[in-house]
CSV table of N, CA and C in Angstrom, one decimal:
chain,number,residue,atom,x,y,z
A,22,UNK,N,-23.9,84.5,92.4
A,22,UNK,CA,-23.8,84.0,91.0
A,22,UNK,C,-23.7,85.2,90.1
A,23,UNK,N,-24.6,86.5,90.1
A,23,UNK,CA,-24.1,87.4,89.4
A,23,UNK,C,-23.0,87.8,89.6
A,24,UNK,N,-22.5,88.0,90.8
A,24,UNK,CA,-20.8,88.9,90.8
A,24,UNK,C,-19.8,87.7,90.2
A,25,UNK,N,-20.5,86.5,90.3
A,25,UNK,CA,-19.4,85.4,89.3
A,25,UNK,C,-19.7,85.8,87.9
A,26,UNK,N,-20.3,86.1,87.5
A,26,UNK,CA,-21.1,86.1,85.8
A,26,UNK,C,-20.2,87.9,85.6
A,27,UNK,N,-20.3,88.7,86.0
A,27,UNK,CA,-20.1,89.8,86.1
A,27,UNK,C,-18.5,89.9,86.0
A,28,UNK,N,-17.7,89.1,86.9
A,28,UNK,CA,-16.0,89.0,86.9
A,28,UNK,C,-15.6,88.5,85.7
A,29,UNK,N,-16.8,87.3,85.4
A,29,UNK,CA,-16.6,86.2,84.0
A,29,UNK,C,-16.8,87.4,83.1
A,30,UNK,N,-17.9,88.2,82.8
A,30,UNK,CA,-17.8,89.2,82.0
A,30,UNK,C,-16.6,90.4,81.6
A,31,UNK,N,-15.9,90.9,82.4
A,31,UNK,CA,-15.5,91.5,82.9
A,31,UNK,C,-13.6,91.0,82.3
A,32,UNK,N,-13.7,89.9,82.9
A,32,UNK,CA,-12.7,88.8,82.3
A,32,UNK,C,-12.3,88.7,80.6
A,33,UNK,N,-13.4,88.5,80.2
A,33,UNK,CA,-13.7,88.0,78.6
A,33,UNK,C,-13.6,89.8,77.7
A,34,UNK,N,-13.7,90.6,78.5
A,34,UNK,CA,-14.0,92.4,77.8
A,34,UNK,C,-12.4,92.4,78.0
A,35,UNK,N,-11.4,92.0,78.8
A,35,UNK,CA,-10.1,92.0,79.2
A,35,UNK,C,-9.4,91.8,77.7
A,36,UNK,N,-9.7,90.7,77.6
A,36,UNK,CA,-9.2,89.5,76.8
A,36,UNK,C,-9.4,89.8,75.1
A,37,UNK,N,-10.6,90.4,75.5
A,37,UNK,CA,-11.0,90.9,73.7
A,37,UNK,C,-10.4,91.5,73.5
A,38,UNK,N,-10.3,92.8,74.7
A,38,UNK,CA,-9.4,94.2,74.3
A,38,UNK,C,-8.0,93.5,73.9
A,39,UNK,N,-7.8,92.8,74.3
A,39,UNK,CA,-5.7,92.3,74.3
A,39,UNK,C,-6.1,91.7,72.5
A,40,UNK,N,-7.0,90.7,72.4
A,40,UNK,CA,-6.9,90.3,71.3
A,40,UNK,C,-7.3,91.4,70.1
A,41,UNK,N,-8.3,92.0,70.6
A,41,UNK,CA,-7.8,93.4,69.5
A,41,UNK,C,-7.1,93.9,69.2
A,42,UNK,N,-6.4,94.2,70.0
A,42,UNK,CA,-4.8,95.0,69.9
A,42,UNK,C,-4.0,94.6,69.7
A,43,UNK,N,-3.8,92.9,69.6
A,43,UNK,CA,-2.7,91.9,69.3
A,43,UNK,C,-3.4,91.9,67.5
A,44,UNK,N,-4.3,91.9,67.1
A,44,UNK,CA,-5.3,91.8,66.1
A,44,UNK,C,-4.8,93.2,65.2
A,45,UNK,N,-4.8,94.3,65.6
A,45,UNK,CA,-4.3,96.0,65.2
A,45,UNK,C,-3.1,95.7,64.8
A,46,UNK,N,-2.2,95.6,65.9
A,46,UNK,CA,-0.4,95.0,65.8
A,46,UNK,C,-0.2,94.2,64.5
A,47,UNK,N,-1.0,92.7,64.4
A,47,UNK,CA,-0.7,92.1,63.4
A,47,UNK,C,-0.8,92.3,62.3
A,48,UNK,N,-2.0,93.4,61.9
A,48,UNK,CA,-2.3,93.8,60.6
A,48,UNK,C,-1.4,94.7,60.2
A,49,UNK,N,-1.0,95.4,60.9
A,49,UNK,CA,0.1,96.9,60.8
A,49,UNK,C,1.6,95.9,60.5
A,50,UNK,N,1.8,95.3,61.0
A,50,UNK,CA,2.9,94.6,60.5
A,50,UNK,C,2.8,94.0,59.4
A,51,UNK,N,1.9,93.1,59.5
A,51,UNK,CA,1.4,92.2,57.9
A,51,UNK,C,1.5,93.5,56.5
A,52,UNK,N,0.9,95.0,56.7
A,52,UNK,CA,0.8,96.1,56.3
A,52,UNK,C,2.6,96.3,55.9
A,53,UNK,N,3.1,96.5,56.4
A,53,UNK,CA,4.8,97.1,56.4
A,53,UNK,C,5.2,95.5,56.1
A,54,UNK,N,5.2,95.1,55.9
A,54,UNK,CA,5.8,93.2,55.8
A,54,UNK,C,5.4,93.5,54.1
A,55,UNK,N,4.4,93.5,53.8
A,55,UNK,CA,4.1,93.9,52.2
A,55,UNK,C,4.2,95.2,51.3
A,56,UNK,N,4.7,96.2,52.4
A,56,UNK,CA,5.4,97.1,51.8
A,56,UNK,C,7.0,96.8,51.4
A,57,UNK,N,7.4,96.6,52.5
A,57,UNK,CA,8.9,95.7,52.6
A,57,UNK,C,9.3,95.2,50.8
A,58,UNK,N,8.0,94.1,51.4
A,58,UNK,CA,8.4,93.2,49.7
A,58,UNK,C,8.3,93.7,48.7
A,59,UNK,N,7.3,94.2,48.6
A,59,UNK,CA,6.6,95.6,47.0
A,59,UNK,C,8.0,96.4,46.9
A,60,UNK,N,8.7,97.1,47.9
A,60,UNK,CA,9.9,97.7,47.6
A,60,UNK,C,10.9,97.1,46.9
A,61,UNK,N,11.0,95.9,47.8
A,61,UNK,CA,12.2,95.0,47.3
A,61,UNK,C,11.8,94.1,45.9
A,62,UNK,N,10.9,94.0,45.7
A,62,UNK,CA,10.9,93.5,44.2
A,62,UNK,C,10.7,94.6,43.5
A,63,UNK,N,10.2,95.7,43.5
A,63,UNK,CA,10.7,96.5,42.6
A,63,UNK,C,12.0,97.2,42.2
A,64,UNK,N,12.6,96.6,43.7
A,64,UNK,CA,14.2,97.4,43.3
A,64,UNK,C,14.9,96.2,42.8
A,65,UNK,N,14.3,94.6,42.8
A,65,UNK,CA,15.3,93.4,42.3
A,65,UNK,C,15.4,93.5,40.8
A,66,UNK,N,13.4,93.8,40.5
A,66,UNK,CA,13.0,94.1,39.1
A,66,UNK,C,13.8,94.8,38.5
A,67,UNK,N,14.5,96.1,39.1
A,67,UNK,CA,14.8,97.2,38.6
A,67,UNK,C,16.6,96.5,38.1
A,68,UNK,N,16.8,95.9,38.8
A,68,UNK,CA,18.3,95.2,38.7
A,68,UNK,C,18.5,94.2,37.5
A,69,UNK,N,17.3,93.1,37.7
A,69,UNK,CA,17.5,91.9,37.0
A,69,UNK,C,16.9,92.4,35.7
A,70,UNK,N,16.1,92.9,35.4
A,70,UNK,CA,15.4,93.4,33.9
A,70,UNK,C,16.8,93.5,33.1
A,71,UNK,N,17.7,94.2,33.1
A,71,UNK,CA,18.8,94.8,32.1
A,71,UNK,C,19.3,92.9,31.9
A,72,UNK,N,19.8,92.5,33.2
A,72,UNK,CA,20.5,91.3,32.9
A,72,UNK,C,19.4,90.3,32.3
A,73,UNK,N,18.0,90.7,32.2
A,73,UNK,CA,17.6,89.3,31.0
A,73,UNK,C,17.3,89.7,30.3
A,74,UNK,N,17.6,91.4,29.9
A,74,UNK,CA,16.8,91.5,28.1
A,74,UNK,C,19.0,91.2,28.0
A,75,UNK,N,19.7,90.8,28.4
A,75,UNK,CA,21.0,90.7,27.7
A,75,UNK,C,20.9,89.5,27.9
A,76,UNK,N,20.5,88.7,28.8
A,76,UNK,CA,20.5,86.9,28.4
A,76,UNK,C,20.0,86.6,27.5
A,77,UNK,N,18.8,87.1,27.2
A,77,UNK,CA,17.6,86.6,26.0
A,77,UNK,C,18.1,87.4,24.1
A,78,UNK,N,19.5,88.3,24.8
A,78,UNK,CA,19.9,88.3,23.2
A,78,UNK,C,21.2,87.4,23.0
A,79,UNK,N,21.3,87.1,24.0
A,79,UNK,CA,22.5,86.4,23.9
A,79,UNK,C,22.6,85.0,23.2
A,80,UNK,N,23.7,84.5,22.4
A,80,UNK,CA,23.5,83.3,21.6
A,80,UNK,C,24.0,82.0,22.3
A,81,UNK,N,22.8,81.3,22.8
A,81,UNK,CA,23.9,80.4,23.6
A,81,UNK,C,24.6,79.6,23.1
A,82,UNK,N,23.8,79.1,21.4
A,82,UNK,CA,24.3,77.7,21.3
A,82,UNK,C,25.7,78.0,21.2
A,83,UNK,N,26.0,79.3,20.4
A,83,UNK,CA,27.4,79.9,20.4
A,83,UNK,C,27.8,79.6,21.7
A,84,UNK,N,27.5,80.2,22.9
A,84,UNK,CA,28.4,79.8,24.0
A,84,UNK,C,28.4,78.7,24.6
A,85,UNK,N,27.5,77.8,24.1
A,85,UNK,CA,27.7,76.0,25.1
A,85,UNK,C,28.5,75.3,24.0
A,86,UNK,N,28.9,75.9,22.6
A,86,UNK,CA,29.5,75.3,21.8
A,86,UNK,C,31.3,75.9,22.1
A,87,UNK,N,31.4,77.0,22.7
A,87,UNK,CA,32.8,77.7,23.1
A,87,UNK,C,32.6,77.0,24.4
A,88,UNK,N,32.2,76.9,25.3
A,88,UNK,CA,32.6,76.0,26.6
A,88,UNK,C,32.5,74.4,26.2
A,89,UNK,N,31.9,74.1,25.5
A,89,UNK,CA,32.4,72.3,25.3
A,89,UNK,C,34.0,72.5,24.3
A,90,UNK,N,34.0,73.0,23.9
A,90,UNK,CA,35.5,73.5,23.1
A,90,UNK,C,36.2,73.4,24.3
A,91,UNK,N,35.9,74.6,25.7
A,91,UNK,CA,37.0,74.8,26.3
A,91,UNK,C,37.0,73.5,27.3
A,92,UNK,N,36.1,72.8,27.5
A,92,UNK,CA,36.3,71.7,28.3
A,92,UNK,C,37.0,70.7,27.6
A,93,UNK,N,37.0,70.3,26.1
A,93,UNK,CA,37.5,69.3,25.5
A,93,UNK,C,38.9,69.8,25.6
A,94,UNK,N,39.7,71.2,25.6
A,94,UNK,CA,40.8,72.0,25.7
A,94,UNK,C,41.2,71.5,26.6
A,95,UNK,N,40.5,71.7,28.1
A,95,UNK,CA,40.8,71.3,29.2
A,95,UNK,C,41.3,70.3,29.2
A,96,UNK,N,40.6,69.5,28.7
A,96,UNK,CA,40.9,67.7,28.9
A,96,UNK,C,41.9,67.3,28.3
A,97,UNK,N,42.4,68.2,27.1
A,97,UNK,CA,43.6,67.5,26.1
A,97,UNK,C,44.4,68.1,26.9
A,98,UNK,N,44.7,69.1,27.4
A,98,UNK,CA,45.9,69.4,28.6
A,98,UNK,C,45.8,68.6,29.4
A,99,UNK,N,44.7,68.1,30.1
A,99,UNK,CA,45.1,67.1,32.0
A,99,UNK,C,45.7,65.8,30.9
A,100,UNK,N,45.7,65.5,30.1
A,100,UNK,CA,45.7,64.2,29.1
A,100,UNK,C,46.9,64.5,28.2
A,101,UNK,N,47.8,66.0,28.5
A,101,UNK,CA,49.1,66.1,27.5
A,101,UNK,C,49.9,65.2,28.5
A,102,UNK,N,49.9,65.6,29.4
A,102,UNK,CA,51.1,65.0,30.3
A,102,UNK,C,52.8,66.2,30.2
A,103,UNK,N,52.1,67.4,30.1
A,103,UNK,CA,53.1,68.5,29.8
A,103,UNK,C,53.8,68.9,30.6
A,104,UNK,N,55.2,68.9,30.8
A,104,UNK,CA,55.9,69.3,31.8
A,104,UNK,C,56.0,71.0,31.8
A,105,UNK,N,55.0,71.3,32.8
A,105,UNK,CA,55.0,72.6,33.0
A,105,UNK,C,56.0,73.8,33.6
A,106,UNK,N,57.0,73.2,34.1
A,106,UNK,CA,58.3,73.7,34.7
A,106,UNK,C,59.2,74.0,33.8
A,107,UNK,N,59.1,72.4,32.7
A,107,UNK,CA,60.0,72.9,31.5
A,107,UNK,C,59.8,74.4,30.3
A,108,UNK,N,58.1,74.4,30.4
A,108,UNK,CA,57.7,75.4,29.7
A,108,UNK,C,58.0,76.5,30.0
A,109,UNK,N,57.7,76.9,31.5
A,109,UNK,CA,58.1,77.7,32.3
A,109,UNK,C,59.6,78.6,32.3
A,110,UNK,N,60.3,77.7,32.1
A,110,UNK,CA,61.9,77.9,31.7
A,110,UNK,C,62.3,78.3,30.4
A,111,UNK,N,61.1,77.8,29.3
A,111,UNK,CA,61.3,78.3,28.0
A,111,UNK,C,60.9,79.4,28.0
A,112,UNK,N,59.6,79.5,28.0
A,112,UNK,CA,58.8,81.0,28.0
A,112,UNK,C,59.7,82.5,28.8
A,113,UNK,N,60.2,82.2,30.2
A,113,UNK,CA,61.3,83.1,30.4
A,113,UNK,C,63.1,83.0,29.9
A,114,UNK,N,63.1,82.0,29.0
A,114,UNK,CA,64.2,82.2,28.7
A,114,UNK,C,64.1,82.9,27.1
A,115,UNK,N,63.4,83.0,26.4
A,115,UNK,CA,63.0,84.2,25.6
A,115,UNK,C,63.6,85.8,25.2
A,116,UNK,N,63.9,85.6,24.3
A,116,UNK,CA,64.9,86.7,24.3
A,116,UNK,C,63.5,87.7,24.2
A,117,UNK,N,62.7,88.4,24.8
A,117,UNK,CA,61.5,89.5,24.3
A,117,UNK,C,62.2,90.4,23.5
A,118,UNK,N,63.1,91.3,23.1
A,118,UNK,CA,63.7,92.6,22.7
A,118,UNK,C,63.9,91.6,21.4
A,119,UNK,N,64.7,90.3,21.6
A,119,UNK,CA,65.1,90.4,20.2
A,119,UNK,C,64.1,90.2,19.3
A,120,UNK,N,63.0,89.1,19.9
A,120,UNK,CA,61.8,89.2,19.3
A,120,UNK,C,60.8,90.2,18.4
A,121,UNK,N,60.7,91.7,19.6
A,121,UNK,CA,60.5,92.9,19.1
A,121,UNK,C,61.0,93.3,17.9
A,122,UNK,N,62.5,93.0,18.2
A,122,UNK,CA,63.5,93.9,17.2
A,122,UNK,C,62.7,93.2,15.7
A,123,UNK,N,62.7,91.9,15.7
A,123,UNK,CA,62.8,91.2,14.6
A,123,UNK,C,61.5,91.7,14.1
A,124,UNK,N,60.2,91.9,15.0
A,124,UNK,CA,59.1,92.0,14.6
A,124,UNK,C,58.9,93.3,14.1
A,125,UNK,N,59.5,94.2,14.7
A,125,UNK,CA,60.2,95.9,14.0
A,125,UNK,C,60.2,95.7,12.3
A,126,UNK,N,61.3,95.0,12.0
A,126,UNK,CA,61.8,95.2,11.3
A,126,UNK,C,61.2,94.5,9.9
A,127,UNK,N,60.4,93.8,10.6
A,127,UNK,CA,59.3,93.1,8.7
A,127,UNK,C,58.5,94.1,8.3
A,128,UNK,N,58.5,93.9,6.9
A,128,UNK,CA,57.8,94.5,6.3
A,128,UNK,C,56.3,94.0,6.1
A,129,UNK,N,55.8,94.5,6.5
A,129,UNK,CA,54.3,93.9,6.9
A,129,UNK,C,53.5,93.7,5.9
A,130,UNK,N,54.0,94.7,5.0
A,130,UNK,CA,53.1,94.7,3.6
A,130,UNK,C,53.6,93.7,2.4
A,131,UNK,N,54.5,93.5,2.5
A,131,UNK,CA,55.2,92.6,1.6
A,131,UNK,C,55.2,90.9,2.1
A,132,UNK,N,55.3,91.2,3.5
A,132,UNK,CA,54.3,90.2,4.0
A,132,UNK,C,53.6,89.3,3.7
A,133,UNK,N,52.1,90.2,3.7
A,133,UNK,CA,50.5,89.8,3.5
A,133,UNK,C,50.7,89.6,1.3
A,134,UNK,N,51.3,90.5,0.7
A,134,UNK,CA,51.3,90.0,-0.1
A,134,UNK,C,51.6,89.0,-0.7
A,135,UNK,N,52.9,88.2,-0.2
A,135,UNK,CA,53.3,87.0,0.0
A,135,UNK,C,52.5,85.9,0.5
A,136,UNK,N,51.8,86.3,1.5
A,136,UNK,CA,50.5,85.2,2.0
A,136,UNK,C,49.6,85.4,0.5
A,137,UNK,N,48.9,86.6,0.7
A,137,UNK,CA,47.9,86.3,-0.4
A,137,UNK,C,48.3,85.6,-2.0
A,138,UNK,N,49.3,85.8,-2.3
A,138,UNK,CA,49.8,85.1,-3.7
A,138,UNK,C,50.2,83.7,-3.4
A,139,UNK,N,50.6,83.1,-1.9
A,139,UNK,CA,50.6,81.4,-1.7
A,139,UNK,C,49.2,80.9,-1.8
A,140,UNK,N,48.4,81.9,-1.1
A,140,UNK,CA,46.5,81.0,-0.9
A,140,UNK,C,46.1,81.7,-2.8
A,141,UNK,N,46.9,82.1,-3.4
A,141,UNK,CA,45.9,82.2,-5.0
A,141,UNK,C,46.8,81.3,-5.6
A,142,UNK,N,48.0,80.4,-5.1
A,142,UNK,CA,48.4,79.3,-5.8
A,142,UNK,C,48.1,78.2,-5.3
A,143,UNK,N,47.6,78.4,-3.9
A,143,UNK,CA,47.1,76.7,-3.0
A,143,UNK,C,45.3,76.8,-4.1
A,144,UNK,N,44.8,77.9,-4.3
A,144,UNK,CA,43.8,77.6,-4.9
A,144,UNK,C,43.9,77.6,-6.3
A,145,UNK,N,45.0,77.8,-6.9
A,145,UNK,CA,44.5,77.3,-8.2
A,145,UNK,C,45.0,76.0,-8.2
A,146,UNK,N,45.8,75.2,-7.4
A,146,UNK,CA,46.6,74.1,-7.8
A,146,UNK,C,45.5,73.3,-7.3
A,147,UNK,N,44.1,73.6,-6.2
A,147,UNK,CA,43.4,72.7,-6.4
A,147,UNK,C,42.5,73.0,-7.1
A,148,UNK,N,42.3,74.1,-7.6
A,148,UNK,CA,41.4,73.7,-8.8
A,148,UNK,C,41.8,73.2,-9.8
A,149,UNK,N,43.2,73.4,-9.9
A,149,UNK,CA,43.5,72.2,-10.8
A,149,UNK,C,43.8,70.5,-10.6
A,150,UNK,N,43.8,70.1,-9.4
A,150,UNK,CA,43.3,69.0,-9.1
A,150,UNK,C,42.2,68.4,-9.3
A,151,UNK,N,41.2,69.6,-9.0
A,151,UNK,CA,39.7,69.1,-9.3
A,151,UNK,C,39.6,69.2,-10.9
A,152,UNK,N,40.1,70.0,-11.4
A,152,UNK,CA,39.3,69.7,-13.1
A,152,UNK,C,40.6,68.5,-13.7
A,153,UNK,N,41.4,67.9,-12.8
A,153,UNK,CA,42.4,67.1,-13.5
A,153,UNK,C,41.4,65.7,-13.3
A,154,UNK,N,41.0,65.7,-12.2
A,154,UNK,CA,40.0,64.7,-11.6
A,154,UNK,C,39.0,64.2,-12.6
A,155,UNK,N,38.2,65.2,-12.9
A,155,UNK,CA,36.9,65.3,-13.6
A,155,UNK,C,38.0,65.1,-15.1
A,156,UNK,N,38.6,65.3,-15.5
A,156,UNK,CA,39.4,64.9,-16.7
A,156,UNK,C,39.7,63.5,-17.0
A,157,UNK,N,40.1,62.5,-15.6
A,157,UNK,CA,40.9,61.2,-15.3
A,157,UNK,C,39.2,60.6,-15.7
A,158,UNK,N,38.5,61.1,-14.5
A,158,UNK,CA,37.4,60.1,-14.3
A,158,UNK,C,36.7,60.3,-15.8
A,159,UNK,N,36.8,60.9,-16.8
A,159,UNK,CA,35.4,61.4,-17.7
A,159,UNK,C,36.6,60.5,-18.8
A,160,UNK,N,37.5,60.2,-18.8
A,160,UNK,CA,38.4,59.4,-19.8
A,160,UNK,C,38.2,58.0,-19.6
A,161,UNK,N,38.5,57.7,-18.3
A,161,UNK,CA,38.7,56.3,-18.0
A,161,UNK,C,37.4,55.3,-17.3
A,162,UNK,N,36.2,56.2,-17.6
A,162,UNK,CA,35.0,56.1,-16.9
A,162,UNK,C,34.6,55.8,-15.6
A,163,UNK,N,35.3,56.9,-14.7
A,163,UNK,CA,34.9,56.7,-13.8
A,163,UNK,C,33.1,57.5,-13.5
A,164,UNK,N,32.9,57.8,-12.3
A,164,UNK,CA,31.8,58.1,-11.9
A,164,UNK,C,31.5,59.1,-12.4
């Protein structure tokens, strides 16, 4: 019975040693497994930080209000029913050069002055709609 007790001993000193060593191994790994990740989130940190201090200045309602625009865009095209082949044929039948030429040749400044003297007669003609208004209504009792 001792040399059984003694093999049994002998047996179990085997067994420790393996599970110590399996015990060493695991920690040393677990060790480098958390180095691993400490690196890699510091180098993700180091990536994604730039892209959310520019998310967080970014304006979204501005951009979910330009993408519902572009999807209502969307939709009125699948919903034109536009013959795209015909456009196709317009767009390259285009004279480009004479276009240029033409665009060459304005005078750009005489132009804009011509714009700006039509929008200082679209606004006075309605202000003079508006004080003709306030003239009708303050005669004839309106509001």
């Amino acid at each position: 019975m001792n040399n059984d007790a003694t093999e049994l001993i002998d047996k179990l000193r085997r067994e420790l040693r393996l599970t110590r060593i399996l015990t060493a191994v695991s920690i040393l790994l677990t060790l480098c497994l958390v180095g691993v990740v400490f690196y890699f989130q510091r180098t993700v940190q180091t990536v994604v930080e730039p892209v959310t201090e520019q998310l967080s200045k970014m304006d979204t309602d501005t951009l979910n209000e330009a993408i519902a625009n572009l999807e209502i865009a969307s939709d009125e095209l699948v919903q034109a029913d536009i013959d795209w082949e015909k456009l196709a044929e317009t767009v390259n039948s285009l004279d480009v050069d004479a276009i240029n030429e033409a665009v060459e040749g304005l005078d750009t400044e005489e132009l804009s002055e011509a714009i700006e003297n039509l929008n200082d007669a679209v606004e006075a003609l309605q202000n003079l709609g508006g004080g003709a208004s306030s003239v009708t209504d303050w005669l004839f009792g309106g509001n």
